[in-house]
Coordinates of C-alpha atoms in Angstrom, one line a residue:
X1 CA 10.3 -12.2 5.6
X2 CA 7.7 -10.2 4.2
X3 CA 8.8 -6.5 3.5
X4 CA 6.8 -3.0 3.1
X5 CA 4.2 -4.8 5.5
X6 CA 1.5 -5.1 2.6
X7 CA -1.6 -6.4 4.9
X8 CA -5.1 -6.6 5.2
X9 CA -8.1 -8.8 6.3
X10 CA -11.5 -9.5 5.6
X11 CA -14.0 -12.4 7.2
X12 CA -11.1 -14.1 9.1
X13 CA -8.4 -14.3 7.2
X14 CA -5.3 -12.1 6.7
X15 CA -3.5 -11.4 3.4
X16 CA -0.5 -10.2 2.8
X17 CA 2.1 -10.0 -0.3
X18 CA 6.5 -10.6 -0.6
X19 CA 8.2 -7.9 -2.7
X20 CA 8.9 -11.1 -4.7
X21 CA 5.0 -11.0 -5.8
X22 CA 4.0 -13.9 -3.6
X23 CA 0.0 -13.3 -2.2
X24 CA -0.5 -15.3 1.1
X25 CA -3.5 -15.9 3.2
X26 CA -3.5 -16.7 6.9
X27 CA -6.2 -18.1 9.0
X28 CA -7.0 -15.8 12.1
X29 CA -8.5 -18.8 14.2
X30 CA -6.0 -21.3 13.3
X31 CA -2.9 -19.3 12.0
X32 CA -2.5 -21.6 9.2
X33 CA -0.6 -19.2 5.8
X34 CA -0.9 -20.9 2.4
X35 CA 0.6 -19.4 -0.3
X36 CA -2.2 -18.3 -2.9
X37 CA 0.3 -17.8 -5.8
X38 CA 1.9 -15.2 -7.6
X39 CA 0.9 -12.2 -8.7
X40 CA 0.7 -12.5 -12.7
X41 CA -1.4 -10.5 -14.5
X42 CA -0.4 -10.7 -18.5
X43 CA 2.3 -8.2 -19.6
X44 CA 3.0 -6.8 -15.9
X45 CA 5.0 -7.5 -12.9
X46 CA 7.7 -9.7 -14.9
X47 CA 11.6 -9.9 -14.6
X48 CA 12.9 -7.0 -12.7
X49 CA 9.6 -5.2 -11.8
X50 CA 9.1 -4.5 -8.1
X51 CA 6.3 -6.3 -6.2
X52 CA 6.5 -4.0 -3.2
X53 CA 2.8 -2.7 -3.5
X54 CA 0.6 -3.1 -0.5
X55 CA -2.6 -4.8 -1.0
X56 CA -6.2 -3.6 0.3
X57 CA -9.4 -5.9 0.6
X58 CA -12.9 -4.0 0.8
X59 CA -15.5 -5.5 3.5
X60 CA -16.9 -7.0 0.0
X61 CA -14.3 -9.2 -0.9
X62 CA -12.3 -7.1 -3.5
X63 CA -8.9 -7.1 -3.7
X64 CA -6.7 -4.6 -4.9
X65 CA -2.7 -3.9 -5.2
X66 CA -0.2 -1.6 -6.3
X67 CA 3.4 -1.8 -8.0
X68 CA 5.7 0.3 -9.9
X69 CA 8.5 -0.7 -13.0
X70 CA 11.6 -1.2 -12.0
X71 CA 12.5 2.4 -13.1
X72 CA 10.8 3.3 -10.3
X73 CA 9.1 6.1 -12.3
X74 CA 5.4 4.5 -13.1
X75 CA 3.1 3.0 -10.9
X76 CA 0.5 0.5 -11.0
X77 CA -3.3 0.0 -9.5
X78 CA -4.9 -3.9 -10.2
X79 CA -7.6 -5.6 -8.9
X80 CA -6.6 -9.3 -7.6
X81 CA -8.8 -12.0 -7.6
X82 CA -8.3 -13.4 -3.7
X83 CA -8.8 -17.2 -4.7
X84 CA -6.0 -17.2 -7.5
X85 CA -3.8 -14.1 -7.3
X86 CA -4.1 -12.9 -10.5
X87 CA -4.0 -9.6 -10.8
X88 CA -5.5 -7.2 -13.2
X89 CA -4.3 -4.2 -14.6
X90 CA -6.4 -1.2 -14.1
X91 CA -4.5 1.9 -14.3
X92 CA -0.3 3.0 -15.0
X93 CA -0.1 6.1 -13.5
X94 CA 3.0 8.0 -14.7
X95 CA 5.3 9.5 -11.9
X96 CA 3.1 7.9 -9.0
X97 CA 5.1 5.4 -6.4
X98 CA 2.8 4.5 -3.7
X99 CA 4.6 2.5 -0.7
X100 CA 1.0 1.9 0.9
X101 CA -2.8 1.6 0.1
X102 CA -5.8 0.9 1.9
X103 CA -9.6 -0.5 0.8
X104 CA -11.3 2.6 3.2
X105 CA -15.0 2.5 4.7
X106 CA -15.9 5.0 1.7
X107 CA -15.5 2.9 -1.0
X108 CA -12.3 4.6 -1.8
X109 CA -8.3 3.6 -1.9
X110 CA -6.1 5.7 0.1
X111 CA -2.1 5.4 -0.9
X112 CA 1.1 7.3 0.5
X113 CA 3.8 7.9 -1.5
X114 CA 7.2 5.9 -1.4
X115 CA 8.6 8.6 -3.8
X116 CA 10.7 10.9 -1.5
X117 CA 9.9 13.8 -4.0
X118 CA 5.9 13.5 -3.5
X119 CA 5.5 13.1 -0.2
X120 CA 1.5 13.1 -0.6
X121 CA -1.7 11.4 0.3
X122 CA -3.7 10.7 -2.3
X123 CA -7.1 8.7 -3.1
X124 CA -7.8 6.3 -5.6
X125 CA -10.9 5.6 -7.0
X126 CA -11.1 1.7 -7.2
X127 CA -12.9 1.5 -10.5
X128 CA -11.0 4.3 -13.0
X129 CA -7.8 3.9 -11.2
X130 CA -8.0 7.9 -10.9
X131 CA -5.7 9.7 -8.6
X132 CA -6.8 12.4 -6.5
X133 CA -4.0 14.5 -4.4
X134 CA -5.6 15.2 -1.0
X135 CA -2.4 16.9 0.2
X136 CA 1.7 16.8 1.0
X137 CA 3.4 15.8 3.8
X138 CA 6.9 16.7 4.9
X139 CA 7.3 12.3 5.4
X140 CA 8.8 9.8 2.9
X141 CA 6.2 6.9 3.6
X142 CA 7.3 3.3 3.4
X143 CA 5.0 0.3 4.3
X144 CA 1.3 0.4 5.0
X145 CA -1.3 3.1 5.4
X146 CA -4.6 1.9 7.6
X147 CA -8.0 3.2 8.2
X148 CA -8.8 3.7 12.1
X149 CA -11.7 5.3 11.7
X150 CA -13.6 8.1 9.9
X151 CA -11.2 10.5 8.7
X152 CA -8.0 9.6 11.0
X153 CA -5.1 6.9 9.2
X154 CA -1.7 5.6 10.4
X155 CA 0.6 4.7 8.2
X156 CA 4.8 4.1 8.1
X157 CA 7.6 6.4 7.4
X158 CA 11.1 6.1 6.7
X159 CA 13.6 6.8 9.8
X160 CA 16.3 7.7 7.8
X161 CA 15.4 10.5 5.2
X162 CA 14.3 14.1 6.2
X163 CA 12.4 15.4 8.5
X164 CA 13.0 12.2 10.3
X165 CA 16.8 11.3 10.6
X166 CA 17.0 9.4 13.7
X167 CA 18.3 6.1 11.6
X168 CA 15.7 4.0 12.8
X169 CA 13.8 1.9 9.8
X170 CA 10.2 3.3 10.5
X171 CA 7.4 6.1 12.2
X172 CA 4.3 5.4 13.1
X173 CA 2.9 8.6 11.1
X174 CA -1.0 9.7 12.2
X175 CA -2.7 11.2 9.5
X176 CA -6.3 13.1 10.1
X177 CA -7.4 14.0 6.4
X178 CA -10.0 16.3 7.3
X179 CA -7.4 18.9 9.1
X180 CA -5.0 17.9 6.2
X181 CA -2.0 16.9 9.0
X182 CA 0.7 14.2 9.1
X183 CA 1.8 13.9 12.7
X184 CA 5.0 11.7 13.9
X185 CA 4.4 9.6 16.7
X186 CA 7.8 8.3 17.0
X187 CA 10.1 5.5 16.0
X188 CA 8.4 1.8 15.8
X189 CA 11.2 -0.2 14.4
X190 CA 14.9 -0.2 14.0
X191 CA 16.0 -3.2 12.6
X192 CA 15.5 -2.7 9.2
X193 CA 11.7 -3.6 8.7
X194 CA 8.6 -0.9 8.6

């Protein structure tokens, strides 16, 4: 099944990428999935490399994903054409891990951090691949982040690594970024997905 629950829609349709590097699409109306392709961008996401990245579609149609080496040390920001999958590269950033990322209504990415030492949540801007930190959060994210609204996100974090230790496989974690707060809202899976 599809892991890290990398989703996200725009006119009708649904995407979603495999830690494999798979992109799928998925009509709303008719709930037909075709697989797009693989995510291939030259000189990236080969052998070992981890395709766990979420992917985020502005209301204009572009497509964006992240992924890290298989280190685990560097991450990855590309844009992804929708029609083909191929991904380009836009920025490496260095000691970034980013389990989630979402296209917001400001024209920025917003990403959590799947690095258990970070903790943060940070925006991206789309274009220079920059990283801004907004600010830490005692949670280990895994899985998406999603825009409700203005300044309030959800995203996933792990069940199983501190402050959370309740051994279930995900939180539903609401995050307001204008009073800088991460609050738990308890577990929403325990059988190994997020």
């Amino acid at each position: 099944g599809f892991t890290s629950t990398p989703i996200c829609s725009t006119d009708g349709i649904y995407y979603a990428n495999r830690d494999t590097g798979q992109l799928y699409s998925t009509n709303l109306a008719t709930g037909a999935t075709t697989q797009i392709g693989w995510l291939t961008p030259t000189n990236t996401f080969v052998n070992n490399e981890s395709y766990r990245g979420d992917v985020a579609v502005f209301s204009d149609g572009r497509m964006f994903t992240i992924g890290f080496d298989s280190a685990q040390t560097t991450g990855r920001l590309f844009s992804v054409d929708r029609s083909t999958a191929t991904a380009t590269l836009i920025a490496t950033h260095p000691g970034y891990i980013f389990a989630g990322l979402e296209a917001a209504s400001d024209g920025f990415l917003y990403a959590v951090s799947a690095n258990s030492a970070q903790r943060g949540i940070y925006r991206i801007d789309p274009v220079s691949g920059v990283i801004t930190t907004l600010f830490n959060t005692p949670f280990s994210y895994v899985g998406d982040i999603a825009q409700q609204g203005g300044n309030i996100f959800y995203a996933t974090a792990w069940g199983n690594v501190a402050p959370i230790t309740d051994g279930s496989s995900g939180h539903l974690i609401r995050i307001d970024m204008t009073a800088q707060t991460a609050t738990d809202l308890g577990a929403i899976a325990t059988d190994g997905g997020s």
